[in-house]
N, CA and C of each residue as an Amber inpcrd file, in Angstrom:
protein
   315
-124.9030000 -37.6680000  22.6310000-124.1470000 -36.4370000  22.7570000
-124.9570000 -35.3720000  23.4970000-126.2210000 -35.1580000  23.1090000
-127.0260000 -34.1560000  23.7900000-127.2920000 -34.5650000  25.2350000
-127.4090000 -35.8630000  25.4830000-127.5760000 -36.3130000  26.8650000
-126.3260000 -35.9860000  27.6770000-125.1470000 -36.0540000  27.0380000
-123.9130000 -35.6970000  27.7290000-123.9240000 -34.2220000  28.1150000
-124.3870000 -33.3630000  27.2280000-124.4620000 -31.9350000  27.5140000
-125.4180000 -31.7000000  28.6730000-126.5800000 -32.3230000  28.6260000
-127.5500000 -32.1650000  29.7110000-126.9990000 -32.6880000  31.0310000
-126.2820000 -33.8010000  30.9810000-125.6940000 -34.3660000  32.1980000
-124.6540000 -33.4190000  32.7840000-123.7740000 -32.9160000  31.9200000
-122.7390000 -31.9900000  32.3980000-123.3600000 -30.7140000  32.9560000
-124.3560000 -30.2010000  32.2650000-125.0140000 -28.9850000  32.7280000
-125.7300000 -29.2370000  34.0570000-126.3980000 -30.3680000  34.1790000
-127.0660000 -30.7100000  35.4400000-126.0610000 -30.7930000  36.5880000
-124.9100000 -31.3850000  36.3200000-123.8700000 -31.4910000  37.3490000
-123.3430000 -30.1170000  37.7460000-123.1610000 -29.2520000  36.7640000
-122.6960000 -27.8940000  37.0480000-123.7260000 -27.1310000  37.8650000
-124.9940000 -27.2460000  37.4810000-126.0520000 -26.5610000  38.2160000
-126.1230000 -27.0560000  39.6510000-125.9840000 -28.3450000  39.8340000
-126.0230000 -28.9280000  41.1730000-124.8730000 -28.3850000  42.0220000
-123.6840000 -28.2970000  41.4360000-122.5230000 -27.7950000  42.1730000
-122.6760000 -26.3200000  42.5240000-123.2640000 -25.5600000  41.6480000
-123.3690000 -24.1130000  41.8730000-124.5120000 -23.7100000  42.7820000
-125.4960000 -24.5760000  42.9610000-126.6490000 -24.1500000  43.7540000
-126.3020000 -23.8980000  45.2140000-125.2120000 -24.4690000  45.7020000
-124.8120000 -24.2310000  47.0920000-123.6580000 -23.2310000  47.1990000
-123.2940000 -22.6210000  46.0780000-122.2160000 -21.6280000  46.0800000
-122.7230000 -20.3070000  46.6500000-121.8080000 -19.4220000  46.9320000
-122.1800000 -18.0880000  47.4160000-122.9350000 -17.3450000  46.3160000
-124.0320000 -16.6960000  46.6600000-124.8540000 -16.0110000  45.6510000
-124.0980000 -14.9750000  44.8210000-123.0440000 -14.3850000  45.3840000
-122.2970000 -13.3870000  44.6170000-121.2490000 -14.0170000  43.6910000
-121.1610000 -15.3490000  43.7140000-120.1550000 -16.0220000  42.8920000
-120.7360000 -16.6760000  41.6420000-122.0630000 -16.7700000  41.5620000
-122.6730000 -17.5300000  40.4750000-124.1040000 -17.0590000  40.2420000
-124.4660000 -16.9090000  38.9800000-125.8380000 -16.5600000  38.6170000
-126.8070000 -17.6240000  39.1180000-126.4410000 -18.8810000  38.9560000
-127.2900000 -19.9870000  39.4060000-127.4440000 -19.9420000  40.9280000
-126.3600000 -19.7240000  41.6380000-126.4260000 -19.6270000  43.0960000
-127.3150000 -18.4570000  43.5120000-127.2390000 -17.3520000  42.7850000
-128.0760000 -16.1920000  43.0860000-129.5580000 -16.5270000  42.9030000
-129.8770000 -17.2350000  41.8050000-131.2620000 -17.6420000  41.5860000
-131.7450000 -18.5570000  42.7060000-130.9200000 -19.5210000  43.0880000
-131.2900000 -20.4330000  44.1710000-131.5180000 -19.6670000  45.4730000
-130.6570000 -18.7020000  45.7450000-130.7870000 -17.9200000  46.9790000
-132.0730000 -17.0950000  46.9810000-132.4840000 -16.6320000  45.8160000
-133.7180000 -15.8410000  45.7170000-134.9560000 -16.7150000  45.8730000
-134.8180000 -18.0000000  45.5670000-135.9080000 -18.9380000  45.8030000
-136.7450000 -19.2640000  44.5830000-137.7370000 -20.0950000  44.8380000
-138.5760000 -20.6550000  43.7860000-139.2770000 -19.5860000  42.9500000
-139.8310000 -18.5700000  43.6000000-140.5650000 -17.5530000  42.8450000
-139.6780000 -16.8490000  41.8280000-138.4280000 -16.5720000  42.1790000
-137.5090000 -15.9210000  41.2510000-137.1920000 -16.8360000  40.0630000
-137.0230000 -18.1090000  40.3390000-136.7480000 -19.0730000  39.2640000
-137.9570000 -19.1760000  38.3410000-139.1520000 -19.2620000  38.9190000
-140.3670000 -19.3550000  38.1100000-140.5850000 -18.0920000  37.2840000
-140.2650000 -16.9520000  37.8510000-140.3840000 -15.6870000  37.1030000
-139.4800000 -15.7060000  35.8780000-138.2460000 -16.1900000  36.0560000
-137.3200000 -16.2750000  34.9150000-137.8480000 -17.2260000  33.8540000
-138.4080000 -18.3510000  34.2740000-138.9670000 -19.2990000  33.3030000
-140.1100000 -18.6350000  32.5360000-140.9650000 -17.9060000  33.2340000
-142.0530000 -17.1900000  32.5770000-141.5400000 -16.1710000  31.5720000
-140.5250000 -15.4180000  31.9610000-139.9290000 -14.4260000  31.0520000
-139.3510000 -15.1140000  29.8170000-138.6180000 -16.1940000  30.0400000
-137.9860000 -16.8880000  28.9190000-139.0250000 -17.5500000  28.0160000
-140.1080000 -18.0510000  28.5970000-141.1760000 -18.6380000  27.7820000
-141.8130000 -17.5690000  26.8980000-142.0490000 -16.3930000  27.4680000
-142.6240000 -15.2960000  26.6930000-141.6760000 -14.8700000  25.5750000
-140.3920000 -14.7690000  25.8760000-139.4080000 -14.3970000  24.8560000
-139.3190000 -15.4610000  23.7690000-139.5070000 -16.7270000  24.1380000
-139.5130000 -17.8090000  23.1540000-140.7030000 -17.6540000  22.2120000
-141.8590000 -17.3610000  22.7700000-143.0590000 -17.1570000  21.9520000
-142.8490000 -15.9750000  21.0000000-142.3110000 -14.8880000  21.5130000
-142.0820000 -13.7090000  20.6700000-141.0800000 -14.0200000  19.5540000
-140.0350000 -14.7610000  19.8670000-139.0440000 -15.1270000  18.8520000
-139.6840000 -16.0090000  17.7780000-140.5410000 -16.9190000  18.1920000
-141.2190000 -17.7960000  17.2330000-142.1310000 -16.9830000  16.3260000
-142.8090000 -15.9930000  16.8860000-143.6790000 -15.1300000  16.0860000
-142.8600000 -14.3220000  15.0830000-141.6540000 -13.9110000  15.4750000
-140.7700000 -13.1620000  14.5660000-140.2480000 -14.0510000  13.4460000
-140.1730000 -15.3600000  13.7190000-139.7790000 -16.3140000  12.7040000
-138.3020000 -16.3880000  12.3990000-137.4710000 -15.7890000  13.2410000
-136.0260000 -15.8380000  13.0010000-135.4350000 -17.0280000  13.7510000
-134.9420000 -17.9860000  13.0010000-134.4510000 -19.2400000  13.5940000
-133.4160000 -19.0130000  14.6810000-132.4710000 -18.0930000  14.4550000
-131.4090000 -17.8630000  15.4400000-131.9880000 -17.3800000  16.7590000
-132.9790000 -16.4940000  16.6960000-133.6080000 -15.9810000  17.9180000
-134.3850000 -17.0810000  18.6310000-135.0490000 -17.9150000  17.8640000
-135.8010000 -19.0270000  18.4620000-134.8460000 -19.9450000  19.2150000
-133.7600000 -20.3130000  18.5870000-132.7690000 -21.2030000  19.2200000
-132.2150000 -20.5690000  20.4830000-131.8560000 -19.2940000  20.4160000
-131.2950000 -18.5830000  21.5620000-132.2850000 -18.5680000  22.7250000
-133.5350000 -18.2350000  22.4470000-134.5320000 -18.1340000  23.5070000
-134.9150000 -19.4980000  24.0730000-134.9960000 -20.5080000  23.2230000
-135.2830000 -21.8550000  23.7280000-134.1310000 -22.3280000  24.6180000
-132.8950000 -22.0070000  24.2480000-131.7580000 -22.3690000  25.0990000
-131.8880000 -21.7020000  26.4680000-132.2790000 -20.4240000  26.4990000
-132.4930000 -19.7440000  27.7790000-133.6240000 -20.4020000  28.5710000
-134.7020000 -20.7520000  27.8770000-135.8400000 -21.4040000  28.5440000
-135.4240000 -22.7530000  29.1200000-134.7330000 -23.5510000  28.3300000
-134.2690000 -24.8530000  28.8200000-133.3360000 -24.6750000  30.0180000
-132.4070000 -23.7140000  29.9140000-131.4570000 -23.4880000  31.0000000
-132.1910000 -23.1800000  32.3030000-133.1240000 -22.2490000  32.2430000
-133.8260000 -21.8650000  33.4700000-134.7340000 -22.9910000  33.9820000
-135.2370000 -23.8050000  33.0740000-136.0080000 -24.9750000  33.4850000
-135.0980000 -25.9810000  34.1890000-133.8790000 -26.1210000  33.7020000
-132.9110000 -26.9920000  34.3700000-132.5490000 -26.4560000  35.7540000
-132.5020000 -25.1350000  35.8950000-132.2770000 -24.5400000  37.2170000
-133.4260000 -24.9310000  38.1500000-134.6530000 -24.8760000  37.6480000
-135.8110000 -25.2960000  38.4430000-135.6870000 -26.7570000  38.8700000
-135.3410000 -27.6140000  37.9310000-135.1800000 -29.0310000  38.2670000
-134.1500000 -29.2040000  39.3790000-133.0200000 -28.5190000  39.2400000
-131.9740000 -28.5910000  40.2620000-132.4890000 -28.0980000  41.6060000
-133.2160000 -27.0090000  41.5850000-133.7690000 -26.4460000  42.8180000
-134.6710000 -27.4580000  43.5250000-135.4080000 -28.2230000  42.7340000
-136.3380000 -29.2140000  43.2770000-135.7030000 -30.5850000  43.5010000
-134.3740000 -30.6920000  43.2840000-133.6910000 -31.9630000  43.5080000
-133.8960000 -32.9640000  42.3810000-134.2430000 -32.4690000  41.2170000
-134.4630000 -33.3150000  40.0430000-133.3760000 -33.0430000  39.0190000
-133.3430000 -33.8850000  37.9720000-132.3210000 -33.7180000  36.9380000
-132.9410000 -33.8020000  35.5530000-132.1420000 -33.4120000  34.5820000
-132.5630000 -33.5580000  33.1880000-132.8460000 -35.0280000  32.8860000
-132.0950000 -35.9280000  33.5020000-132.3020000 -37.3520000  33.2660000
-133.6950000 -37.7870000  33.6960000-134.2180000 -37.1890000  34.7410000
-135.5850000 -37.5080000  35.1680000-136.5810000 -37.1750000  34.0590000
-136.3750000 -36.0500000  33.4030000-137.2570000 -35.6430000  32.3060000
-137.0400000 -36.5500000  31.0980000-135.7880000 -36.8630000  30.7990000
-135.5050000 -37.7740000  29.6810000-136.1460000 -39.1390000  29.9170000
-136.1160000 -39.6090000  31.1520000-136.7610000 -40.8880000  31.4720000
-138.2610000 -40.8210000  31.2190000-138.8810000 -39.7050000  31.5720000
-140.3150000 -39.5530000  31.3330000-140.6150000 -39.5020000  29.8360000
-139.7910000 -38.7990000  29.0890000-139.9800000 -38.7560000  27.6320000
-139.8140000 -40.1460000  27.0300000-138.8400000 -40.8960000  27.5290000
-138.6470000 -42.2680000  27.0450000-139.8600000 -43.1360000  27.3650000
-140.4500000 -42.9240000  28.5360000-141.6390000 -43.6800000  28.9200000
-142.7920000 -43.3910000  27.9650000-142.8810000 -42.1500000  27.5170000
-143.9730000 -41.7430000  26.6270000-143.7260000 -42.0810000  25.1630000
-142.4870000 -42.4060000  24.8150000-142.1450000 -42.6620000  23.4160000
-143.0280000 -43.7660000  22.8440000-143.5850000 -43.4950000  21.6950000
-144.4190000 -44.4750000  21.0230000-145.8540000 -44.5040000  21.5100000
-146.1720000 -43.6490000  22.4740000-147.5370000 -43.5760000  22.9940000
-148.2220000 -42.3720000  22.3520000-149.4030000 -42.5690000  21.8630000
-150.1710000 -41.4740000  21.2850000-150.3440000 -40.3630000  22.3160000
-150.1840000 -39.1430000  21.8930000-150.4000000 -38.0030000  22.7910000
-151.8020000 -37.9910000  23.3540000-152.7510000 -38.3990000  22.5640000
-154.1350000 -38.4620000  23.0210000-154.2760000 -39.5170000  24.1140000
-153.6560000 -40.6830000  23.9020000-153.7090000 -41.7460000  24.9100000
-152.9750000 -41.3390000  26.1780000-151.8100000 -40.7050000  26.0230000
-151.0290000 -40.3210000  27.1860000-151.7950000 -39.3140000  28.0330000
-152.4070000 -38.3460000  27.4040000-153.1790000 -37.3470000  28.1420000
-154.3750000 -38.0030000  28.8440000-155.0520000 -38.9190000  28.1620000
-156.1930000 -39.6090000  28.7640000-155.7680000 -40.4360000  29.9820000
-154.5530000 -40.9550000  29.9730000-154.0860000 -41.7940000  31.0840000
-153.8420000 -40.9820000  32.3580000-153.7340000 -39.6640000  32.2460000
-153.4940000 -38.8010000  33.4080000-154.7630000 -38.5310000  34.2100000
-155.9140000 -38.8570000  33.6410000-157.1850000 -38.5480000  34.3260000
-157.4930000 -39.5510000  35.3990000
């Protein structure tokens, strides 16, 4: 079910990235370019940290949703999809985090 949501959202983001910037928030971000998208991700990451420090579950969920959304915009901008990330997570499943990190060296 969650993969379906990510798939639908990825498809929507892909369709909107070539739309007129005044017709879509996603199209506007794409038109502004990579730095604008990265700035939004940074802002949302900071807001996620602040929400976690506040300890209010609803705020954490809201901010993580914003962070994920803007990260998905980045993936779309770079020609990638949520499925690419899910595939990487599946590849890492069952592998110790310590081992996985060591394998990157």
